[in-house]
Amino acid sequence: MADDVDDAGQFIKVEYCHAENFPLPGDYHIDYRFGYRNFLYLRTRIGKPEYISEKVVENRDGFNFPEQTIRYKRSRFEILAPEEVIDIISLIGLHDTVTIYKGDKVLEVDEFEMLSPDWMERGDVAAVECEFKTDTVVVVNGKGIATGDECGPEDGDCFEVTLNAVAFILEGSGEWDDKYYVDQYGNQIPLVGGDLVVVLERPSDNIVLYEYNGSTLIPHPTTPGVPGTYIYGDYIFEANTGTYYYDNGDSSLLYSHISSVVGTHVAGQAIPVSSVELWALLATGFEVLLTVVESYEFTVSGIDFTPPATPIVALKIRVSSSMCAYYYDGAWLYLDPFGLIACASSYADDVSAGSGGIEAGEFYCLSIANLYGMTEGFVKRIEPFTGFSSDIGAVASLGRNVIYQLNEDNVIGAPSGICRIAVDGIPVYASDSEAATGGVIVGDFYAYNEAGVTADNYCFVKKRIS
């Protein structure tokens, strides 16, 4: 049970918590206040489930009328464990909320039961079979009733939030000029008087809270003692992307993210008071927990990690507070997002690219005389591809540092197939000459933004031409 392993892919994780303090023998208990929960990793596999239905019916005049129908999945797994581990497992089913994780699968458990252990003749371990039920649906008089509560607080309740903002926007963008924001579905939501908005100011890159007064956006007051303001130590929640911000006394609000990856050193920020986990996605597809540090250490000094034997494809952080197991589960930051792009030649449009041998689904670069009036070297993809109408929608589906394509209905006004990237920890350049200074050679790709903004920014993908 205590062997060192390179990844957790061979384990299932059982998470369980209780709505109140859990009693133990004597005068002891498990304190479940402040979002505490238990995690148990077991080296086992879950067997294929049974699907079971139970009905309560009433027969009237020869007709059966269902009064209640219960449908659930029942699955099992088996482990070898010593007595002290069996003691722990025997308590899981007595808790209000149990969740089982296996890879990308999340199983919400309605019932959990440990069957009687079968002790081995030699040694101090027993074979223990556990049974659990999931996906229960109860129907009474034709209506479904959902049962069970989630662990932990709702969105926005992971900290004592002082103010709530409706969205995050860039100063000088179309959203800023026309007083709206774009939700993750690509809808334009007009601002209304009194709305608070988190703004990335240009060219300072400071993140500041603004208020819409019905006609313009103005910085929100930060006067101590004045109701409705925010000061050092306050938390702010931005609802559109579910992001927490923190006023640490500087000119810019702090938020949890990775800002750069250099070798085996990861720099960034994390909201205090929190714990930061650094995870790696390996070339084999497995996820590995590299290390855990406190948020203050991560913000001030960053994280240094020892790379595993298997090459790392991407990194991300997961940040937890006393109220939430994970209030920030970052997207994978791919260390080489441009590696899959290939466009040896430049073309004016999709038709000429197709005539030049670029096939469906492949990339090409725009020529200096392209038909779209865009900058030479911008990367475009020929259909088919999965396109997005907005940057927010792309990030919600794919995460950051992943190249995506805009569709015909995009709110940016760019041609369908133009490639974009939401950078996090990747350098951004405003021109080929800046990219050259940063080490990008002719023919390589980089994240292009006219203003050169590097914080929480959405960029076009460009090839260095000169």
Short mmCIF file of C-alpha atoms in Angstrom, two decimals:
data_model
loop_
_atom_site.label_atom_id
_atom_site.label_comp_id
_atom_site.label_asym_id
_atom_site.label_seq_id
_atom_site.Cartn_x
_atom_site.Cartn_y
_atom_site.Cartn_z
CA MET A 1 0.00 0.00 0.00
CA ALA A 2 2.90 2.38 0.62
CA ASP A 3 4.96 1.67 -2.50
CA ASP A 4 6.25 4.69 -4.43
CA VAL A 5 4.71 5.00 -7.90
CA ASP A 6 5.27 7.28 -10.90
CA ASP A 7 1.57 8.01 -11.40
CA ALA A 8 -1.84 7.50 -9.79
CA GLY A 9 -3.42 5.96 -12.88
CA GLN A 10 -3.50 2.49 -11.32
CA PHE A 11 -5.43 3.73 -8.28
CA ILE A 12 -8.99 4.76 -7.62
CA LYS A 13 -9.59 7.67 -5.26
CA VAL A 14 -12.44 7.53 -2.75
CA GLU A 15 -13.48 10.93 -1.37
CA TYR A 16 -15.98 11.19 1.46
CA CYS A 17 -17.33 13.86 3.81
CA HIS A 18 -20.18 14.46 6.25
CA ALA A 19 -22.67 17.28 6.79
CA GLU A 20 -21.77 17.44 10.50
CA ASN A 21 -19.03 16.20 12.81
CA PHE A 22 -18.68 12.43 12.55
CA PRO A 23 -18.77 10.56 15.89
CA LEU A 24 -16.03 8.10 16.85
CA PRO A 25 -15.77 5.73 19.84
CA GLY A 26 -15.23 7.52 23.15
CA ASP A 27 -15.33 11.30 23.14
CA TYR A 28 -13.68 11.63 19.72
CA HIS A 29 -15.00 12.83 16.39
CA ILE A 30 -13.90 13.87 12.89
CA ASP A 31 -14.33 17.63 12.44
CA TYR A 32 -15.98 18.25 9.06
CA ARG A 33 -16.29 22.01 9.34
CA PHE A 34 -14.64 24.38 6.84
CA GLY A 35 -14.93 21.99 3.89
CA TYR A 36 -12.72 19.18 5.28
CA ARG A 37 -12.96 15.87 3.46
CA ASN A 38 -11.10 12.54 3.37
CA PHE A 39 -9.21 11.02 0.45
CA LEU A 40 -8.30 7.34 0.17
CA TYR A 41 -6.26 5.92 -2.76
CA LEU A 42 -6.75 2.20 -3.46
CA ARG A 43 -4.79 0.03 -5.89
CA THR A 44 -7.64 -1.81 -7.59
CA ARG A 45 -9.96 -1.90 -10.59
CA ILE A 46 -13.71 -1.35 -10.63
CA GLY A 47 -15.66 -4.24 -12.11
CA LYS A 48 -18.34 -3.80 -14.76
CA PRO A 49 -21.56 -2.51 -13.15
CA GLU A 50 -24.96 -4.11 -12.75
CA TYR A 51 -28.03 -2.05 -13.71
CA ILE A 52 -30.91 -2.62 -11.32
CA SER A 53 -34.47 -1.32 -11.33
CA GLU A 54 -36.97 -1.58 -8.50
CA LYS A 55 -40.64 -0.63 -8.80
CA VAL A 56 -43.46 -0.09 -6.38
CA VAL A 57 -46.78 -0.50 -8.23
CA GLU A 58 -50.46 -0.54 -7.36
CA ASN A 59 -52.86 -2.77 -9.26
CA ARG A 60 -56.23 -1.19 -9.84
CA ASP A 61 -58.87 -2.87 -12.02
CA GLY A 62 -56.25 -4.99 -13.73
CA PHE A 63 -53.88 -2.10 -14.50
CA ASN A 64 -50.49 -1.57 -12.86
CA PHE A 65 -49.85 2.05 -11.78
CA PRO A 66 -46.19 2.70 -10.87
CA GLU A 67 -45.95 4.68 -7.64
CA GLN A 68 -42.18 4.72 -7.44
CA THR A 69 -39.35 3.54 -9.66
CA ILE A 70 -35.74 3.31 -8.47
CA ARG A 71 -32.94 2.71 -10.93
CA TYR A 72 -29.30 2.48 -9.91
CA LYS A 73 -25.91 1.08 -10.89
CA ARG A 74 -24.13 -1.32 -8.56
CA SER A 75 -20.39 -1.83 -8.95
CA ARG A 76 -17.74 -3.68 -6.97
CA PHE A 77 -14.02 -3.61 -6.38
CA GLU A 78 -11.71 -5.74 -4.24
CA ILE A 79 -8.49 -4.93 -2.38
CA LEU A 80 -6.01 -6.58 -0.05
CA ALA A 81 -5.67 -4.53 3.13
CA PRO A 82 -4.48 -4.76 6.74
CA GLU A 83 -6.85 -4.31 9.67
CA GLU A 84 -6.22 -0.58 10.18
CA VAL A 85 -7.15 0.18 6.55
CA ILE A 86 -10.23 -2.03 6.78
CA ASP A 87 -11.30 -0.05 9.86
CA ILE A 88 -11.23 3.12 7.76
CA ILE A 89 -13.08 1.59 4.79
CA SER A 90 -15.82 0.28 7.10
CA LEU A 91 -16.75 3.89 7.98
CA ILE A 92 -17.04 5.22 4.41
CA GLY A 93 -20.62 4.06 3.90
CA LEU A 94 -21.76 5.90 7.04
CA HIS A 95 -20.87 9.29 5.53
CA ASP A 96 -23.36 11.58 3.80
CA THR A 97 -21.39 12.12 0.60
CA VAL A 98 -19.08 9.64 -1.16
CA THR A 99 -17.41 10.20 -4.54
CA ILE A 100 -15.15 7.79 -6.42
CA TYR A 101 -12.63 8.96 -9.04
CA LYS A 102 -11.09 6.65 -11.63
CA GLY A 103 -9.02 8.52 -14.21
CA ASP A 104 -11.36 11.05 -15.84
CA LYS A 105 -14.48 9.34 -14.47
CA VAL A 106 -16.31 10.81 -11.47
CA LEU A 107 -18.83 8.51 -9.79
CA GLU A 108 -21.32 10.08 -7.37
CA VAL A 109 -22.09 7.30 -4.89
CA ASP A 110 -25.56 6.83 -3.39
CA GLU A 111 -24.68 3.84 -1.20
CA PHE A 112 -21.34 2.33 -0.20
CA GLU A 113 -20.98 -0.97 1.63
CA MET A 114 -17.96 -3.01 2.68
CA LEU A 115 -18.63 -6.75 2.69
CA SER A 116 -17.17 -9.06 5.31
CA PRO A 117 -13.37 -9.42 4.86
CA ASP A 118 -11.84 -12.78 3.93
CA TRP A 119 -8.66 -13.09 6.03
CA MET A 120 -5.66 -14.76 4.50
CA GLU A 121 -4.25 -17.82 6.26
CA ARG A 122 -0.82 -16.24 6.32
CA GLY A 123 -0.01 -12.62 7.04
CA ASP A 124 -2.18 -9.90 8.50
CA VAL A 125 -4.19 -8.88 5.42
CA ALA A 126 -7.65 -9.73 4.16
CA ALA A 127 -9.41 -9.67 0.80
CA VAL A 128 -12.08 -6.98 1.10
CA GLU A 129 -14.90 -6.56 -1.41
CA CYS A 130 -16.68 -3.20 -1.56
CA GLU A 131 -19.98 -2.54 -3.28
CA PHE A 132 -21.40 0.84 -4.25
CA LYS A 133 -24.45 2.20 -6.05
CA THR A 134 -24.56 5.20 -8.39
CA ASP A 135 -26.95 7.17 -10.60
CA THR A 136 -30.10 6.60 -8.56
CA VAL A 137 -33.24 8.18 -10.00
CA VAL A 138 -36.45 8.23 -7.92
CA VAL A 139 -39.78 8.88 -9.66
CA VAL A 140 -42.90 9.64 -7.61
CA ASN A 141 -46.17 10.39 -9.46
CA GLY A 142 -44.17 10.99 -12.64
CA LYS A 143 -41.70 13.44 -11.06
CA GLY A 144 -38.01 12.86 -10.48
CA ILE A 145 -36.47 13.71 -7.12
CA ALA A 146 -32.76 14.39 -6.88
CA THR A 147 -31.14 13.20 -3.68
CA GLY A 148 -27.88 13.97 -1.94
CA ASP A 149 -25.85 17.15 -1.48
CA GLU A 150 -22.51 18.08 -2.97
CA CYS A 151 -19.40 18.28 -0.81
CA GLY A 152 -18.32 21.79 0.02
CA PRO A 153 -19.68 25.25 -0.76
CA GLU A 154 -21.16 26.69 -3.95
CA ASP A 155 -19.18 28.81 -6.45
CA GLY A 156 -18.15 32.06 -4.84
CA ASP A 157 -18.16 30.62 -1.32
CA CYS A 158 -14.60 29.31 -1.13
CA PHE A 159 -13.55 32.55 0.60
CA GLU A 160 -15.29 35.35 2.45
CA VAL A 161 -15.87 37.38 -0.70
CA THR A 162 -16.20 41.16 -0.29
CA LEU A 163 -17.45 42.00 -3.81
CA ASN A 164 -18.79 40.08 -6.82
CA ALA A 165 -17.93 40.99 -10.42
CA VAL A 166 -19.92 39.87 -13.45
CA ALA A 167 -17.03 39.38 -15.89
CA PHE A 168 -13.42 39.98 -16.90
CA ILE A 169 -12.64 42.24 -19.90
CA LEU A 170 -9.67 43.97 -21.53
CA GLU A 171 -9.38 47.75 -21.52
CA GLY A 172 -9.69 49.09 -25.07
CA SER A 173 -11.37 45.94 -26.41
CA GLY A 174 -14.78 45.84 -28.10
CA GLU A 175 -16.29 44.75 -24.80
CA TRP A 176 -14.77 47.81 -23.10
CA ASP A 177 -15.90 50.24 -25.81
CA ASP A 178 -19.45 48.90 -26.20
CA LYS A 179 -20.00 47.97 -22.51
CA TYR A 180 -20.72 44.25 -22.72
CA TYR A 181 -19.02 40.93 -22.00
CA VAL A 182 -19.04 37.59 -23.81
CA ASP A 183 -20.13 34.49 -21.91
CA GLN A 184 -18.71 31.01 -22.56
CA TYR A 185 -21.42 30.34 -25.18
CA GLY A 186 -20.44 33.40 -27.23
CA ASN A 187 -23.43 35.51 -26.16
CA GLN A 188 -22.92 39.25 -25.74
CA ILE A 189 -24.29 40.29 -22.34
CA PRO A 190 -24.81 44.07 -21.96
CA LEU A 191 -23.53 45.67 -18.78
CA VAL A 192 -26.13 47.31 -16.55
CA GLY A 193 -25.65 50.14 -14.10
CA GLY A 194 -23.96 48.99 -10.91
CA ASP A 195 -22.19 45.99 -12.50
CA LEU A 196 -18.64 45.39 -11.27
CA VAL A 197 -16.09 44.21 -13.86
CA VAL A 198 -12.52 42.96 -13.46
CA VAL A 199 -10.45 44.85 -16.03
CA LEU A 200 -6.98 44.17 -17.44
CA GLU A 201 -5.66 47.70 -17.93
CA ARG A 202 -3.52 48.58 -20.93
CA PRO A 203 -0.60 49.15 -21.25
CA SER A 204 0.20 48.61 -17.53
CA ASP A 205 -1.15 45.02 -17.38
CA ASN A 206 -2.66 45.86 -13.98
CA ILE A 207 -5.83 44.00 -13.02
CA VAL A 208 -8.28 46.42 -11.39
CA LEU A 209 -11.94 46.32 -10.35
CA TYR A 210 -14.17 48.74 -12.31
CA GLU A 211 -17.81 49.77 -11.93
CA TYR A 212 -20.25 50.54 -14.73
CA ASN A 213 -22.28 53.65 -13.84
CA GLY A 214 -24.72 53.33 -16.71
CA SER A 215 -22.63 55.20 -19.26
CA THR A 216 -18.96 54.51 -18.60
CA LEU A 217 -16.59 52.22 -16.69
CA ILE A 218 -14.75 53.84 -13.78
CA PRO A 219 -12.31 52.39 -11.21
CA HIS A 220 -14.20 51.08 -8.20
CA PRO A 221 -13.42 52.95 -4.95
CA THR A 222 -10.77 51.49 -2.65
CA THR A 223 -11.28 53.86 0.28
CA PRO A 224 -10.93 52.07 3.65
CA GLY A 225 -14.05 52.22 5.76
CA VAL A 226 -16.41 53.09 2.89
CA PRO A 227 -19.12 50.44 2.32
CA GLY A 228 -18.94 48.71 -1.05
CA THR A 229 -15.20 49.27 -1.52
CA TYR A 230 -12.36 46.80 -1.41
CA ILE A 231 -9.05 47.06 0.41
CA TYR A 232 -5.94 45.01 1.23
CA GLY A 233 -6.90 41.47 2.23
CA ASP A 234 -10.28 41.43 0.44
CA TYR A 235 -11.41 38.66 -1.93
CA ILE A 236 -13.34 39.34 -5.14
CA PHE A 237 -15.25 36.73 -7.15
CA GLU A 238 -15.73 37.08 -10.92
CA ALA A 239 -18.72 34.96 -11.95
CA ASN A 240 -18.34 34.63 -15.75
CA THR A 241 -15.16 32.53 -15.53
CA GLY A 242 -15.46 31.56 -11.83
CA THR A 243 -12.20 33.26 -10.85
CA TYR A 244 -11.19 34.56 -7.41
CA TYR A 245 -9.07 37.69 -7.09
CA TYR A 246 -7.26 39.05 -4.04
CA ASP A 247 -6.14 42.56 -3.10
CA ASN A 248 -2.60 42.14 -1.78
CA GLY A 249 -1.91 45.86 -1.54
CA ASP A 250 -0.25 46.24 -4.94
CA SER A 251 -1.61 48.12 -7.95
CA SER A 252 -2.85 44.87 -9.50
CA LEU A 253 -5.24 42.24 -8.12
CA LEU A 254 -3.72 38.80 -7.59
CA TYR A 255 -5.26 35.63 -9.03
CA SER A 256 -4.23 31.95 -9.19
CA HIS A 257 -2.33 30.97 -12.34
CA ILE A 258 1.02 29.88 -13.78
CA SER A 259 2.90 32.81 -15.28
CA SER A 260 5.97 31.01 -16.67
CA VAL A 261 7.72 27.66 -16.91
CA VAL A 262 11.50 27.73 -17.26
CA GLY A 263 13.14 24.33 -17.10
CA THR A 264 12.00 22.79 -13.81
CA HIS A 265 10.93 26.08 -12.25
CA VAL A 266 7.28 27.19 -12.33
CA ALA A 267 6.40 30.77 -11.39
CA GLY A 268 2.95 32.17 -10.75
CA GLN A 269 0.45 33.32 -8.17
CA ALA A 270 -2.09 31.72 -5.86
CA ILE A 271 -4.76 33.21 -3.65
CA PRO A 272 -3.87 33.15 0.07
CA VAL A 273 -4.49 31.16 2.23
CA SER A 274 -4.29 28.06 0.01
CA SER A 275 -2.34 24.94 -0.90
CA VAL A 276 -0.94 24.57 -4.42
CA GLU A 277 -0.51 21.19 -6.13
CA LEU A 278 1.70 20.97 -9.23
CA TRP A 279 0.58 18.25 -11.66
CA ALA A 280 2.27 16.93 -14.79
CA LEU A 281 0.71 15.29 -17.85
CA LEU A 282 3.15 12.64 -19.07
CA ALA A 283 3.75 11.50 -22.63
CA THR A 284 2.10 8.19 -21.64
CA GLY A 285 -1.15 10.01 -20.86
CA PHE A 286 -0.89 9.58 -17.09
CA GLU A 287 -1.23 12.47 -14.63
CA VAL A 288 1.38 12.78 -11.87
CA LEU A 289 1.36 14.92 -8.73
CA LEU A 290 4.85 16.45 -8.60
CA THR A 291 4.76 18.47 -5.38
CA VAL A 292 2.61 20.52 -2.99
CA VAL A 293 3.48 23.96 -1.58
CA GLU A 294 1.70 26.76 0.25
CA SER A 295 0.28 29.63 -1.82
CA TYR A 296 2.63 32.20 -0.24
CA GLU A 297 5.67 30.13 -1.22
CA PHE A 298 4.39 29.71 -4.77
CA THR A 299 3.64 33.43 -5.19
CA VAL A 300 6.96 34.61 -3.75
CA SER A 301 9.42 31.92 -4.87
CA GLY A 302 7.64 29.68 -7.37
CA ILE A 303 7.89 25.88 -7.48
CA ASP A 304 10.95 23.80 -8.31
CA PHE A 305 10.22 20.18 -9.17
CA THR A 306 12.10 17.01 -9.96
CA PRO A 307 10.98 15.71 -13.38
CA PRO A 308 9.88 12.07 -13.60
CA ALA A 309 11.59 9.61 -15.92
CA THR A 310 8.77 9.89 -18.48
CA PRO A 311 8.76 13.15 -20.52
CA ILE A 312 6.31 15.85 -19.43
CA VAL A 313 3.85 17.15 -22.03
CA ALA A 314 2.02 19.74 -19.93
CA LEU A 315 1.78 21.20 -16.42
CA LYS A 316 -1.04 22.63 -14.34
CA ILE A 317 -1.78 23.71 -10.77
CA ARG A 318 -4.68 22.81 -8.53
CA VAL A 319 -5.29 25.21 -5.67
CA SER A 320 -7.42 24.46 -2.60
CA SER A 321 -8.63 26.48 0.36
CA SER A 322 -10.02 25.46 3.76
CA MET A 323 -13.55 25.78 2.32
CA CYS A 324 -13.02 24.13 -1.08
CA ALA A 325 -11.07 21.06 -2.10
CA TYR A 326 -10.20 22.76 -5.40
CA TYR A 327 -11.32 26.30 -6.08
CA TYR A 328 -8.94 26.49 -9.05
CA ASP A 329 -8.17 23.48 -11.23
CA GLY A 330 -6.04 25.03 -13.96
CA ALA A 331 -6.05 23.96 -17.57
CA TRP A 332 -3.08 21.99 -18.85
CA LEU A 333 -0.31 24.32 -19.99
CA TYR A 334 1.28 22.53 -22.93
CA LEU A 335 5.00 23.12 -23.03
CA ASP A 336 5.11 23.09 -26.86
CA PRO A 337 1.65 24.12 -28.17
CA PHE A 338 3.02 25.08 -31.61
CA GLY A 339 4.61 21.69 -32.26
CA LEU A 340 1.67 20.30 -34.27
CA ILE A 341 1.48 23.20 -36.74
CA ALA A 342 3.09 22.83 -40.14
CA CYS A 343 2.77 25.39 -42.94
CA ALA A 344 5.79 25.46 -45.21
CA SER A 345 4.16 27.74 -47.81
CA SER A 346 1.96 30.85 -47.72
CA TYR A 347 -1.34 31.30 -49.56
CA ALA A 348 -3.92 34.04 -50.14
CA ASP A 349 -6.97 31.96 -49.18
CA ASP A 350 -8.36 28.45 -48.68
CA VAL A 351 -8.85 27.86 -52.41
CA SER A 352 -5.26 28.65 -53.34
CA ALA A 353 -4.04 26.66 -50.35
CA GLY A 354 -6.05 23.67 -51.54
CA SER A 355 -4.62 24.04 -55.03
CA GLY A 356 -1.16 24.09 -53.49
CA GLY A 357 -1.68 20.72 -51.81
CA ILE A 358 -3.00 21.73 -48.37
CA GLU A 359 -5.59 19.10 -47.48
CA ALA A 360 -8.75 19.26 -45.36
CA GLY A 361 -7.96 19.85 -41.69
CA GLU A 362 -4.41 21.05 -42.37
CA PHE A 363 -2.84 24.45 -41.63
CA TYR A 364 -1.34 27.12 -43.85
CA CYS A 365 0.02 30.64 -43.39
CA LEU A 366 -1.49 33.76 -44.94
CA SER A 367 0.54 35.46 -47.66
CA ILE A 368 1.29 39.18 -47.70
CA ALA A 369 -1.47 39.69 -50.32
CA ASN A 370 -4.09 37.47 -48.64
CA LEU A 371 -7.78 38.05 -49.38
CA TYR A 372 -8.70 38.60 -45.73
CA GLY A 373 -6.69 41.77 -45.16
CA MET A 374 -4.85 40.19 -42.24
CA THR A 375 -1.20 40.25 -41.22
CA GLU A 376 1.18 38.07 -43.22
CA GLY A 377 2.09 34.88 -41.43
CA PHE A 378 -1.16 34.42 -39.50
CA VAL A 379 -2.05 30.71 -39.31
CA LYS A 380 -5.32 29.47 -40.80
CA ARG A 381 -6.83 26.01 -40.95
CA ILE A 382 -8.92 24.44 -43.70
CA GLU A 383 -12.14 22.72 -42.63
CA PRO A 384 -13.05 20.39 -41.07
CA PHE A 385 -12.26 21.55 -37.55
CA THR A 386 -14.12 22.31 -34.34
CA GLY A 387 -14.45 26.09 -34.26
CA PHE A 388 -15.43 28.49 -31.49
CA SER A 389 -17.40 31.72 -31.61
CA SER A 390 -15.45 33.37 -28.78
CA ASP A 391 -12.18 33.14 -26.87
CA ILE A 392 -14.05 32.53 -23.61
CA GLY A 393 -15.89 29.56 -25.14
CA ALA A 394 -12.65 28.08 -26.47
CA VAL A 395 -10.91 28.35 -23.11
CA ALA A 396 -13.93 26.85 -21.32
CA SER A 397 -13.74 23.80 -23.61
CA LEU A 398 -9.99 23.42 -24.20
CA GLY A 399 -8.10 25.42 -21.57
CA ARG A 400 -5.14 27.71 -22.11
CA ASN A 401 -2.04 27.14 -24.26
CA VAL A 402 -4.12 25.12 -26.72
CA ILE A 403 -4.43 26.36 -30.32
CA TYR A 404 -8.04 26.69 -31.49
CA GLN A 405 -9.88 27.95 -34.57
CA LEU A 406 -12.59 30.60 -34.84
CA ASN A 407 -15.83 29.67 -36.59
CA GLU A 408 -17.90 31.70 -39.04
CA ASP A 409 -20.01 33.26 -36.27
CA ASN A 410 -17.10 34.41 -34.11
CA VAL A 411 -17.51 37.69 -32.24
CA ILE A 412 -13.96 38.82 -33.12
CA GLY A 413 -14.81 39.35 -36.78
CA ALA A 414 -11.92 37.21 -38.05
CA PRO A 415 -12.24 34.73 -40.95
CA SER A 416 -13.32 31.21 -40.10
CA GLY A 417 -10.33 28.95 -39.44
CA ILE A 418 -7.97 31.64 -38.11
CA CYS A 419 -5.94 30.20 -35.25
CA ARG A 420 -5.89 31.70 -31.77
CA ILE A 421 -4.34 30.78 -28.43
CA ALA A 422 -5.08 31.84 -24.85
CA VAL A 423 -1.62 32.16 -23.40
CA ASP A 424 -0.57 31.38 -19.86
CA GLY A 425 3.16 31.17 -19.24
CA ILE A 426 4.04 31.60 -22.95
CA PRO A 427 5.81 34.75 -24.23
CA VAL A 428 3.75 37.17 -26.33
CA TYR A 429 5.26 39.38 -29.04
CA ALA A 430 3.92 42.40 -30.94
CA SER A 431 6.00 41.87 -34.10
CA ASP A 432 8.49 39.63 -35.86
CA SER A 433 11.33 41.83 -34.59
CA GLU A 434 10.19 41.41 -30.97
CA ALA A 435 9.87 37.65 -31.53
CA ALA A 436 13.41 37.59 -32.93
CA THR A 437 14.71 39.34 -29.82
CA GLY A 438 12.89 36.73 -27.73
CA GLY A 439 14.63 33.88 -29.55
CA VAL A 440 11.99 32.90 -32.14
CA ILE A 441 13.77 31.96 -35.37
CA VAL A 442 12.45 32.57 -38.90
CA GLY A 443 9.87 29.90 -39.75
CA ASP A 444 8.87 29.22 -36.14
CA PHE A 445 5.52 30.18 -34.61
CA TYR A 446 4.67 32.48 -31.72
CA ALA A 447 1.74 34.17 -29.93
CA TYR A 448 1.09 37.52 -31.59
CA ASN A 449 -0.67 40.49 -30.03
CA GLU A 450 -0.44 44.03 -31.35
CA ALA A 451 -0.26 45.60 -27.89
CA GLY A 452 2.18 42.99 -26.59
CA VAL A 453 -0.01 42.34 -23.55
CA THR A 454 1.17 39.23 -21.69
CA ALA A 455 -1.30 38.86 -18.82
CA ASP A 456 -4.42 36.72 -19.34
CA ASN A 457 -4.35 37.44 -23.05
CA TYR A 458 -5.80 35.97 -26.24
CA CYS A 459 -3.45 36.04 -29.23
CA PHE A 460 -3.32 35.13 -32.90
CA VAL A 461 -0.90 32.38 -33.91
CA LYS A 462 1.76 33.75 -36.26
CA LYS A 463 4.77 32.50 -38.15
CA ARG A 464 7.91 34.60 -38.01
CA ILE A 465 8.44 35.78 -41.60
CA SER A 466 11.37 38.17 -41.25
#
